XYZ file of C-alpha atoms in Angstrom:
531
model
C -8.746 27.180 -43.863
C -4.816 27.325 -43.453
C -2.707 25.192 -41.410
C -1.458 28.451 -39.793
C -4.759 28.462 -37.790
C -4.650 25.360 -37.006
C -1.588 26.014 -35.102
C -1.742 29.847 -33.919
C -4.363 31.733 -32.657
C -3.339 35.222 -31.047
C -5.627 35.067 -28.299
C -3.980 31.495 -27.109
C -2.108 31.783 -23.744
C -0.185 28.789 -22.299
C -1.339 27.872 -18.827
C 1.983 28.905 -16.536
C 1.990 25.891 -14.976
C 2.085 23.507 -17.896
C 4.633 20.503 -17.174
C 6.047 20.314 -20.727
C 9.682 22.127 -21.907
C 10.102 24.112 -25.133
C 11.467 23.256 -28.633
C 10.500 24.400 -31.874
C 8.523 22.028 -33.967
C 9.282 22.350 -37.683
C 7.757 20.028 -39.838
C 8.000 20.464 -43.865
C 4.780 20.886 -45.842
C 5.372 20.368 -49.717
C 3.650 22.943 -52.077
C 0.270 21.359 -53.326
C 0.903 18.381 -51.143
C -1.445 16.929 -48.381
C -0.773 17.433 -45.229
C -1.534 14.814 -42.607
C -1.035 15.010 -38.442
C -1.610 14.168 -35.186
C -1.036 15.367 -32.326
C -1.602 13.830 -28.498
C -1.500 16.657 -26.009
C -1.636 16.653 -22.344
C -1.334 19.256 -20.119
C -0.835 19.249 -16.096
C -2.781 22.282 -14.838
C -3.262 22.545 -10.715
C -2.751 18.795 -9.878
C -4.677 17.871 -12.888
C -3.756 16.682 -16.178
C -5.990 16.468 -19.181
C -5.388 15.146 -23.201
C -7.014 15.766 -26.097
C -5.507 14.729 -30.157
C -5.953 16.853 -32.961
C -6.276 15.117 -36.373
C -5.400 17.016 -39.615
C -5.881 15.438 -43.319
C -5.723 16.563 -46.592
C -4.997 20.258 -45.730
C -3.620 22.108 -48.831
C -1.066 24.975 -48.153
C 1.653 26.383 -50.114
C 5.444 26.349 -48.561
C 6.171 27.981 -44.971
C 8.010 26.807 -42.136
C 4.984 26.738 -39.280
C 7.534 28.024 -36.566
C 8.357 31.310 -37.748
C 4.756 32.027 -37.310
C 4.199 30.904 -34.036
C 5.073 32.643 -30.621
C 7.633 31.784 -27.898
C 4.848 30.492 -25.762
C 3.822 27.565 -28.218
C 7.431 26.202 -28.756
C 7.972 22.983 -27.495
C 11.784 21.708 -26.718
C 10.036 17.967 -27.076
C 7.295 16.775 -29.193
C 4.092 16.949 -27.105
C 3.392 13.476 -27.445
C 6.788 12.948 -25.634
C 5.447 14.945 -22.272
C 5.051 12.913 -19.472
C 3.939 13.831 -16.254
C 6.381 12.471 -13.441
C 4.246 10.636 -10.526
C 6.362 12.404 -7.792
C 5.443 15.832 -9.376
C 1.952 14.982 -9.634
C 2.363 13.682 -6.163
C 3.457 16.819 -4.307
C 0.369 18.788 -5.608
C -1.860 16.423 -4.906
C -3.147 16.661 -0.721
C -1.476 13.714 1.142
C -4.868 12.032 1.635
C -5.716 11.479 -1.906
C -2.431 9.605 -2.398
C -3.855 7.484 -0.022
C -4.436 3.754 -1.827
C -8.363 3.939 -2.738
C -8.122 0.321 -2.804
C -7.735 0.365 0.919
C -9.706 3.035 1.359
C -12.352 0.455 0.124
C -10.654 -2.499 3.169
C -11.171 0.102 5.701
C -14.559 1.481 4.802
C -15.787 -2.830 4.587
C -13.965 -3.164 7.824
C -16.103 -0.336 9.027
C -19.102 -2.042 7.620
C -17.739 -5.128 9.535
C -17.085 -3.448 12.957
C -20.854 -2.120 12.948
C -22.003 -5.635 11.800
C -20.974 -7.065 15.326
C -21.572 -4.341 17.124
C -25.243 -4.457 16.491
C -24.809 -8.581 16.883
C -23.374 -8.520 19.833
C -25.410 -6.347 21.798
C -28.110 -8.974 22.589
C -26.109 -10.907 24.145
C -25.232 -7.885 26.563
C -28.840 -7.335 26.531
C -30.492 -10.621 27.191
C -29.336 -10.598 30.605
C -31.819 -7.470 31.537
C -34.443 -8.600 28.893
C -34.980 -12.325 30.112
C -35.190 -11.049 33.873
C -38.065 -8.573 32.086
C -40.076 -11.034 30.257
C -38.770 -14.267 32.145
C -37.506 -16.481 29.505
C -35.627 -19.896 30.478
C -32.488 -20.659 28.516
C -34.525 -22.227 26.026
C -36.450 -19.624 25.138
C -32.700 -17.178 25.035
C -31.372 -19.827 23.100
C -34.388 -19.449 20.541
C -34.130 -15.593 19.959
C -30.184 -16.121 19.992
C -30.745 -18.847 16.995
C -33.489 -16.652 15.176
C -30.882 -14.152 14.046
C -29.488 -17.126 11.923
C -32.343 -17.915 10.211
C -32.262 -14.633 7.792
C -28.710 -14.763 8.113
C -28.804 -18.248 6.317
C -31.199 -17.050 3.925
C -29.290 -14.050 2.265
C -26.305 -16.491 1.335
C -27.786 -17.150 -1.778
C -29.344 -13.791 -2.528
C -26.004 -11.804 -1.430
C -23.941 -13.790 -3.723
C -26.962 -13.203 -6.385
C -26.883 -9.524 -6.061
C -23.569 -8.896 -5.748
C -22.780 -10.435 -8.865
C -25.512 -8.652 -10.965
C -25.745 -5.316 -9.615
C -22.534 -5.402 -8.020
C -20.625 -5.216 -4.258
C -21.204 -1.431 -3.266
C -25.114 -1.633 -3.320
C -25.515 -4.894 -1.940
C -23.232 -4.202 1.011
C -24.465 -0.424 0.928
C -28.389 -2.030 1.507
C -27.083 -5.169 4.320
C -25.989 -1.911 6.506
C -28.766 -0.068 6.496
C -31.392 -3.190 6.219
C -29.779 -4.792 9.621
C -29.610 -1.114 11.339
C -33.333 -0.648 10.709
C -33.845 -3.693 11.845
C -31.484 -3.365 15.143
C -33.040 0.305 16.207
C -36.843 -1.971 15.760
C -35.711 -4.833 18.009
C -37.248 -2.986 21.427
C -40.629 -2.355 19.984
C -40.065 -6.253 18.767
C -39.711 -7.559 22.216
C -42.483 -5.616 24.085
C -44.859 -6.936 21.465
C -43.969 -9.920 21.985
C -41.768 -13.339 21.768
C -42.808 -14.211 17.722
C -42.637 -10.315 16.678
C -38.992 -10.683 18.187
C -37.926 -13.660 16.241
C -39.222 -12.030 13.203
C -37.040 -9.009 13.769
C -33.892 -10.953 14.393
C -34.746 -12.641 11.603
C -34.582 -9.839 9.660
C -31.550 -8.288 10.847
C -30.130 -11.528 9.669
C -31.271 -10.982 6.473
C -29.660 -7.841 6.157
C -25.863 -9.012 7.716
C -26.150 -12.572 5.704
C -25.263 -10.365 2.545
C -22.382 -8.454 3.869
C -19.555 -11.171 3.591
C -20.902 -12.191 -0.406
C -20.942 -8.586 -0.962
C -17.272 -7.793 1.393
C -15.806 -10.374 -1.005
C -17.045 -9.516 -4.414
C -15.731 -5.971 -3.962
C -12.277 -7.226 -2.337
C -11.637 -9.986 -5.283
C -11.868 -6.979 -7.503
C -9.997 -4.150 -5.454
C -7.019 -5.883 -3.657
C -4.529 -7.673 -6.075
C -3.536 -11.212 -4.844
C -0.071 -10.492 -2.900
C -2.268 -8.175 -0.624
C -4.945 -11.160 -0.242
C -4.418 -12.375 3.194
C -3.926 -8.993 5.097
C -6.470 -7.250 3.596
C -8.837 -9.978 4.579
C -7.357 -10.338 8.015
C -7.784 -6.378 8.374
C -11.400 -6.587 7.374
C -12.296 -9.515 9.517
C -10.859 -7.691 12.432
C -13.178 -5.681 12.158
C -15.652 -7.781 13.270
C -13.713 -8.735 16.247
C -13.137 -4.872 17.519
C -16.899 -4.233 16.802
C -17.852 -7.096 19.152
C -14.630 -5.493 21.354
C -17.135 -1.349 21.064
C -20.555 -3.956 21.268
C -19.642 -5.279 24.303
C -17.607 -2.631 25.968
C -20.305 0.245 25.267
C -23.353 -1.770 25.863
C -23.386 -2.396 29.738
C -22.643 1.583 30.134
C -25.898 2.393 28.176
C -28.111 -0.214 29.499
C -27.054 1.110 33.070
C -27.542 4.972 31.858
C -30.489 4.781 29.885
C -32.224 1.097 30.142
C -31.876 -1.751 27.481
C -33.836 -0.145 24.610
C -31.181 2.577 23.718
C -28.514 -0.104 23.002
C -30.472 -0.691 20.074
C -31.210 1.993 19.275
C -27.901 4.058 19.499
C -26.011 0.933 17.922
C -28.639 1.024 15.150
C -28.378 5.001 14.277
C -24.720 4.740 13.231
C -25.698 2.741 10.415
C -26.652 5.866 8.668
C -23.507 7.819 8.746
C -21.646 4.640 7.439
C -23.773 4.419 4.841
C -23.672 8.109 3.566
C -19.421 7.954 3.882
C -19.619 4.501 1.985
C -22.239 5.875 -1.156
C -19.586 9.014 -1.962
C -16.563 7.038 -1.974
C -16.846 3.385 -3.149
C -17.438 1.752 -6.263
C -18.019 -2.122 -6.635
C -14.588 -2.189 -9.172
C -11.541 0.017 -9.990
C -13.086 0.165 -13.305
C -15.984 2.484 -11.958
C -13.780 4.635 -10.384
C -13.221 8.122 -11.749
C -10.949 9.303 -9.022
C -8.737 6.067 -9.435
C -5.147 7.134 -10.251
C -3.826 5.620 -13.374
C -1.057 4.345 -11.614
C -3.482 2.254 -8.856
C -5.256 0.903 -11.498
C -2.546 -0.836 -13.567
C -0.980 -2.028 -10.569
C -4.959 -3.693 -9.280
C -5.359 -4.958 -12.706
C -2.103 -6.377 -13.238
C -1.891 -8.265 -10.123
C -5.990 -9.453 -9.774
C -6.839 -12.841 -10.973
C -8.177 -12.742 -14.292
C -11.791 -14.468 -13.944
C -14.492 -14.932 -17.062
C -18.229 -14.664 -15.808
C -19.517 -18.042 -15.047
C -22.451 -19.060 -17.073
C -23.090 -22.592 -15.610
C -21.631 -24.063 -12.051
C -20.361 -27.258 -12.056
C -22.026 -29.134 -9.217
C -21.008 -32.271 -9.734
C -17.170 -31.366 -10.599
C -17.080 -29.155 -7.171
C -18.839 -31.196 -5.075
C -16.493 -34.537 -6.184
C -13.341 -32.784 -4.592
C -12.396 -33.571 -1.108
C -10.735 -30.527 -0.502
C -14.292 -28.853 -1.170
C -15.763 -30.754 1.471
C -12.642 -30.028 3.896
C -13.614 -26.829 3.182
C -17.568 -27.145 4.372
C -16.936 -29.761 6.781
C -14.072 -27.298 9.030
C -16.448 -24.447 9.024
C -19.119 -26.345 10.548
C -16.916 -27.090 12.822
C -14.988 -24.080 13.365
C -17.963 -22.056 13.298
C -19.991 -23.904 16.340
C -17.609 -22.753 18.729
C -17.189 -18.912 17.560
C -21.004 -18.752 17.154
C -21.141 -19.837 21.154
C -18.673 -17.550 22.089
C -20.413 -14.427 20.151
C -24.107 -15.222 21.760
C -23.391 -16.810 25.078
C -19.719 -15.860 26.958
C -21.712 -12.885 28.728
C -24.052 -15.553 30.132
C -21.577 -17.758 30.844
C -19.446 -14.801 32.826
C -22.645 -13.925 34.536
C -23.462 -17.428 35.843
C -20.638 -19.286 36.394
C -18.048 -16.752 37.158
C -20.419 -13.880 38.863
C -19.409 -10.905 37.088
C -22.002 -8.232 37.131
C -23.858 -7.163 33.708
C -20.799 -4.310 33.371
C -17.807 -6.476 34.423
C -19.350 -9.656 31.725
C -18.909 -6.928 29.522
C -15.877 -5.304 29.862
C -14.413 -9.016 30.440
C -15.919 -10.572 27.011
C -13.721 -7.445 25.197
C -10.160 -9.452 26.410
C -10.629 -12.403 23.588
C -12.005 -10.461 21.273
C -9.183 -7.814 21.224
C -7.213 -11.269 21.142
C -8.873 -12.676 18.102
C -8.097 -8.935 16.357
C -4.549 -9.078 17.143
C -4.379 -12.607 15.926
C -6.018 -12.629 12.841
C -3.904 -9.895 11.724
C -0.754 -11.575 12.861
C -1.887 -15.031 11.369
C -2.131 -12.954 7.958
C 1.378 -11.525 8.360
C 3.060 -14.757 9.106
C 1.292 -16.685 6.123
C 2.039 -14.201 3.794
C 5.748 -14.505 4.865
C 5.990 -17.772 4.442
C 4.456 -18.126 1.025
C 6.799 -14.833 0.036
C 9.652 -17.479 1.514
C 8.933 -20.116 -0.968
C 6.735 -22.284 1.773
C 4.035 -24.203 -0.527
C 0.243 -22.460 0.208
C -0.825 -25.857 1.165
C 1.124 -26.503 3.862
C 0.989 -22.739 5.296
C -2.810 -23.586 5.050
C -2.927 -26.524 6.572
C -0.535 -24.501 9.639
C -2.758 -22.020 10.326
C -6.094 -23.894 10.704
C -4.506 -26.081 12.540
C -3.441 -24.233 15.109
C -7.045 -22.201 14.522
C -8.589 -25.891 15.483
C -5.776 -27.420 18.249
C -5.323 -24.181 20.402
C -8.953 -23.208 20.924
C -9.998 -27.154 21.994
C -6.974 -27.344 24.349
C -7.863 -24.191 25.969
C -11.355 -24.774 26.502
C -10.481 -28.338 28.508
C -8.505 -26.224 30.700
C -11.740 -24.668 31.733
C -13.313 -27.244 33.990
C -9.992 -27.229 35.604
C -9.032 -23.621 37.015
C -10.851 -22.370 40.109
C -10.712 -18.338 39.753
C -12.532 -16.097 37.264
C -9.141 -14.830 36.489
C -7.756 -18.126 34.853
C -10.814 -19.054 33.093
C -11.200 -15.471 31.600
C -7.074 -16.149 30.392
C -8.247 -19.711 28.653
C -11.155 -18.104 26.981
C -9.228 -15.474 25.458
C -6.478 -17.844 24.503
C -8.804 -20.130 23.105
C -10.231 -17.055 20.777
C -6.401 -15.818 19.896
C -6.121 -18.905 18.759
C -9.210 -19.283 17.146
C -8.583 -16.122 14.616
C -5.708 -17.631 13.016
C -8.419 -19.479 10.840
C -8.505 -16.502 9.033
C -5.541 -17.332 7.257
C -6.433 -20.809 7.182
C -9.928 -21.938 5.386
C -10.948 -18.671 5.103
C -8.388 -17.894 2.856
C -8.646 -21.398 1.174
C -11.313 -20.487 -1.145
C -9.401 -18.781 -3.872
C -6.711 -20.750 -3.463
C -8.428 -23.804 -4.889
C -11.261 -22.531 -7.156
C -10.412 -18.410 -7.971
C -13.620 -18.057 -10.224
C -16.004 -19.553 -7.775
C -14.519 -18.540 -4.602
C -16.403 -14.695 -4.040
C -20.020 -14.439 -3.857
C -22.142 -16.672 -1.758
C -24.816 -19.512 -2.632
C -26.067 -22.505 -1.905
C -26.322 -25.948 -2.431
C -30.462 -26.365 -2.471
C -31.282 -23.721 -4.862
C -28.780 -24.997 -7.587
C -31.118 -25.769 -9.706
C -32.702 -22.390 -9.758
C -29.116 -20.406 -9.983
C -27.265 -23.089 -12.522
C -27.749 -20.483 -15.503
C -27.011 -17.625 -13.328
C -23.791 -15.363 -13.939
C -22.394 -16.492 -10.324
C -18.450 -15.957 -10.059
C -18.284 -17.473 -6.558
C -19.648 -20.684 -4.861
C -17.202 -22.126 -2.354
C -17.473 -19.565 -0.385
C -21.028 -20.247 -0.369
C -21.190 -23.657 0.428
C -18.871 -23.307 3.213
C -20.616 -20.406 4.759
C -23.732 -21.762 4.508
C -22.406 -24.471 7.085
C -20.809 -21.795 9.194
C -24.696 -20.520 9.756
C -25.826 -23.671 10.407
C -23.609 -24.610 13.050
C -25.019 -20.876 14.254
C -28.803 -21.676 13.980
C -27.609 -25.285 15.372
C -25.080 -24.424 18.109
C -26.850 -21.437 19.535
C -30.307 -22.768 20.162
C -28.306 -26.160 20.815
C -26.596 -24.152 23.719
C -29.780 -23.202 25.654
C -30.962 -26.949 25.761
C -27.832 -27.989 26.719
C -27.634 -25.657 29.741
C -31.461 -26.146 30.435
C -30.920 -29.749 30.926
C -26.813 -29.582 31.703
C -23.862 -27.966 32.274
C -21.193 -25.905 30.776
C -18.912 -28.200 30.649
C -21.053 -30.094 28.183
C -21.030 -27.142 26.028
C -17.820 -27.017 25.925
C -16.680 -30.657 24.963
C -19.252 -30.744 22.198
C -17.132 -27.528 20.729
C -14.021 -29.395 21.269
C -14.923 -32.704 20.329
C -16.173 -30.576 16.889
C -12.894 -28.613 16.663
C -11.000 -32.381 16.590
C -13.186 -33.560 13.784
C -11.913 -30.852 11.948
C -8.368 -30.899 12.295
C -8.886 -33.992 11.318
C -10.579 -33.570 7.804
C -8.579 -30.297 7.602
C -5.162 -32.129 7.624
C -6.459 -35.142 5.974
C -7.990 -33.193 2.570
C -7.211 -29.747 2.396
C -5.248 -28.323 -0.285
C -3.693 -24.899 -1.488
C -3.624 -25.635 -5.447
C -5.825 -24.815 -7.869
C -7.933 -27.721 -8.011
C -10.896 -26.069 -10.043
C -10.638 -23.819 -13.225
């Protein structure tokens, strides 16, 4: 074996399109001596590049110079492991929809997920109306199936954050969809068996949307680098709010078409095409990407928080910190009044203003299209004023305040106004308002504890998950007291109204959204107060 054939063959033809220029490469082999190289090659061939190194050692050859052997075609002006491929050359071969970000490919295809997850909530509350008439059921009894979806919900806290950890984001979320879409499309066969089959069904749909914000979070924390934090939440969240927007807009037409069975199962259905989009282009980490560009990755590596697997959870060190319990204590709070407003503003439209199943409806889509708007703007406006040098604490403590202040003084304006009109404007200022929480606590949890801020879990099976590799728990704890003022407020709502009045409703959500401005301003923080 030569060296010669190591570097000519005659049956070698250069690829035309190879991005490299030509120069001869001469280097000097002694007689008798050892020869030793390496070469680093890559070649860009049809918007594709590839590299490969050939090694050579100990090769004896007598004196030649190797380029008077070699053709034109194999002269290189620059050593090949000089050739660099320029990103805007790459870039114009490459279709204008693969040099889309895949990291927000991954924000829109959760705020997909998102936008189906309250579409299939929401629909019950369209759909009680008809049902209760059907199977006469006092507000009790609505408030009980309302509450029921809750219980599963509150149950797959712990699990999601479990899962998503171990097996990672994309099949946790990828199962929640499909899990609460079965579920949905089974919820009329539920019902005409009757009341407890119902509740178990709910239940389960619960189940399967309780691990979608865990599982949302783990894959964000890993995609979207920290300076893209609060809008890429604020997007994905949206999506909740413009799914209840499609929910509520879509189910009246369908239950006047076709009766209130196809709601469910029409809303349920879609689940599948999500899910087949969302198993052929996501992956729970840039890491597991194939398709990533080189570029995208270095940039979502270089600007992610850098977070070690956690092999124990400090109870006692979280649960000592008052900003932790700010935290829990303003999502309880925050949480009663959204929870009312998801289950019970058709109802409420229906009753006390006399809208018609369509017009409740198409009327309960005006604050939710407020809350989208909102949230996005509330992520916006923090951003820019952390970019501005504003301290995260105090852009924190701005935005759930107003998230707390403006929904409670638009809801006492209710009792006041005396047309339909008005009180639909209050409600949907009150939910505008609402969404700038988004950039407020729900943004808080990686602000003060990064490495257990992702997945969820919960306080009563500590014990159980204390040697578990769990990255996130604030989120957790908090959440876990956003579903119970759910499971607390909802079936809390049909016993108010079955012995009250709206107006009671309403000042127990304000009187709630007070406490928590309260603690909020009192022992929230943006620093790290947890390593």
């Amino acid at each position: 074996m030569s060296a010669k054939t190591l570097f000519y063959s005659p049956n070698f033809r250069a690829p035309p399109d190879i991005s490299a220029r030509s120069r001869v490469f001469r280097p000097e082999i002694k007689p008798g001596g050892p020869l030793q190289l390496q070469l680093r090659v890559r070649l860009l061939s049809g918007g594709r590049s590839c590299s490969f190194r050939v090694s050579v050692r100990d090769v004896e050859s007598e004196s030649f110079n190797i380029s008077d052997s070699l053709p034109e075609s194999v002269k290189f002006d620059e050593a090949l492991d000089d050739v660099v491929v320029r990103s805007e050359d790459l870039e114009s071969s490459v279709p204008w929809w693969e040099q889309f970000p895949k990291r927000w490919v991954i924000v829109v295809l959760c705020f997909s997920a998102f936008l189906l997850c309250n579409m299939d909530r929401v629909n019950m509350s369209i759909a009680i109306l008809p049902m209760s008439a059907e199977y006469n059921w006092n507000p009790a009894t609505v408030g009980l199936i309302q509450s029921s979806f809750f219980w599963g919900y509150l149950l797959t806290q712990v699990a999601g954050g479990i899962w998503a950890d171990t097996v990672g984001g994309k099949l946790v979320l990828g199962f929640g969809v499909v899990w609460w879409s079965i579920a949905t499309a089974l919820t009329p066969v539920a019902a005409k068996l009757g009341l407890p089959f119902l509740l178990v069904v709910r239940a389960f749909m619960g189940i399967g949307e309780g691990v979608a914000m865990p599982a949302m979070n783990n894959i964000l924390s890993k995609w979207v680098p920290v300076a893209e934090r609060s809008r890429s939440l604020a997007l994905v969240y949206s999506g909740m709010y413009l799914g209840s927007v499609t929910g509520l807009a879509f189910s009246p037409f369908l239950i006047h078409q076709f009766g209130w069975p196809s709601v469910f199962y029409s809303f349920g259905s879609l689940g599948t095409v999500w899910f087949t989009v969302w198993l052929s282009k996501a992956y729970s980490s840039p890491l597991e990407d194939p398709q990533l560009r080189p570029e995208e990755k270095k940039l979502i590596m270089m600007n992610s928080v850098s977070k070690e697997p956690v092999k124990t959870i400090p109870w006692g060190l979280i649960l000592s910190k008052p900003p932790v319990w700010a935290l829990i204590v303003s999502h309880f709070c925050h949480n009663w009044g959204t929870f009312i407003l998801l289950t019970w503003m058709p109802t409420y439209y229906n009753q006390v203003l006399k809208f018609n199943l369509t017009e409740s409806g198409l009327i309960c889509v005006l604050p939710w299209l407020t809350m989208a708007f909102s949230a996005n703007l509330g992520g916006w406006i923090a951003d820019t004023l952390v970019s501005k040098g504003l301290s995260v604490t105090t852009v924190r403590k701005i935005m759930q305040t107003i998230g707390f202040l403006g929904p409670a003084f638009f809801l006492t304006q209710l009792s006041h106004v005396d047309s339909p009109a008005m009180a639909v404007l209050c409600m949907a200022c009150s939910q505008g308002t609402d969404a700038f929480s988004q950039s407020g606590l729900y943004s808080n949890h990686q602000d003060i504890a990064p490495r257990y801020s992702i997945s969820a879990t919960n306080i009563l099976v500590s014990i159980y998950i204390a040697s578990l590799p769990i990255e996130g728990v604030l989120l957790g704890l908090s959440n876990t007291a956003g579903v119970l003022a759910g499971v607390f407020g909802t079936a809390a709502t049909g016993y108010i109204l079955q012995h009250g009045s709206w107006d009671d409703v309403f000042k127990v959500s304000v009187g709630l959204y007070l406490v928590g401005t309260v603690v909020w301003n009192l022992f929230s923080t943006g620093e790290k107060i947890l390593d």
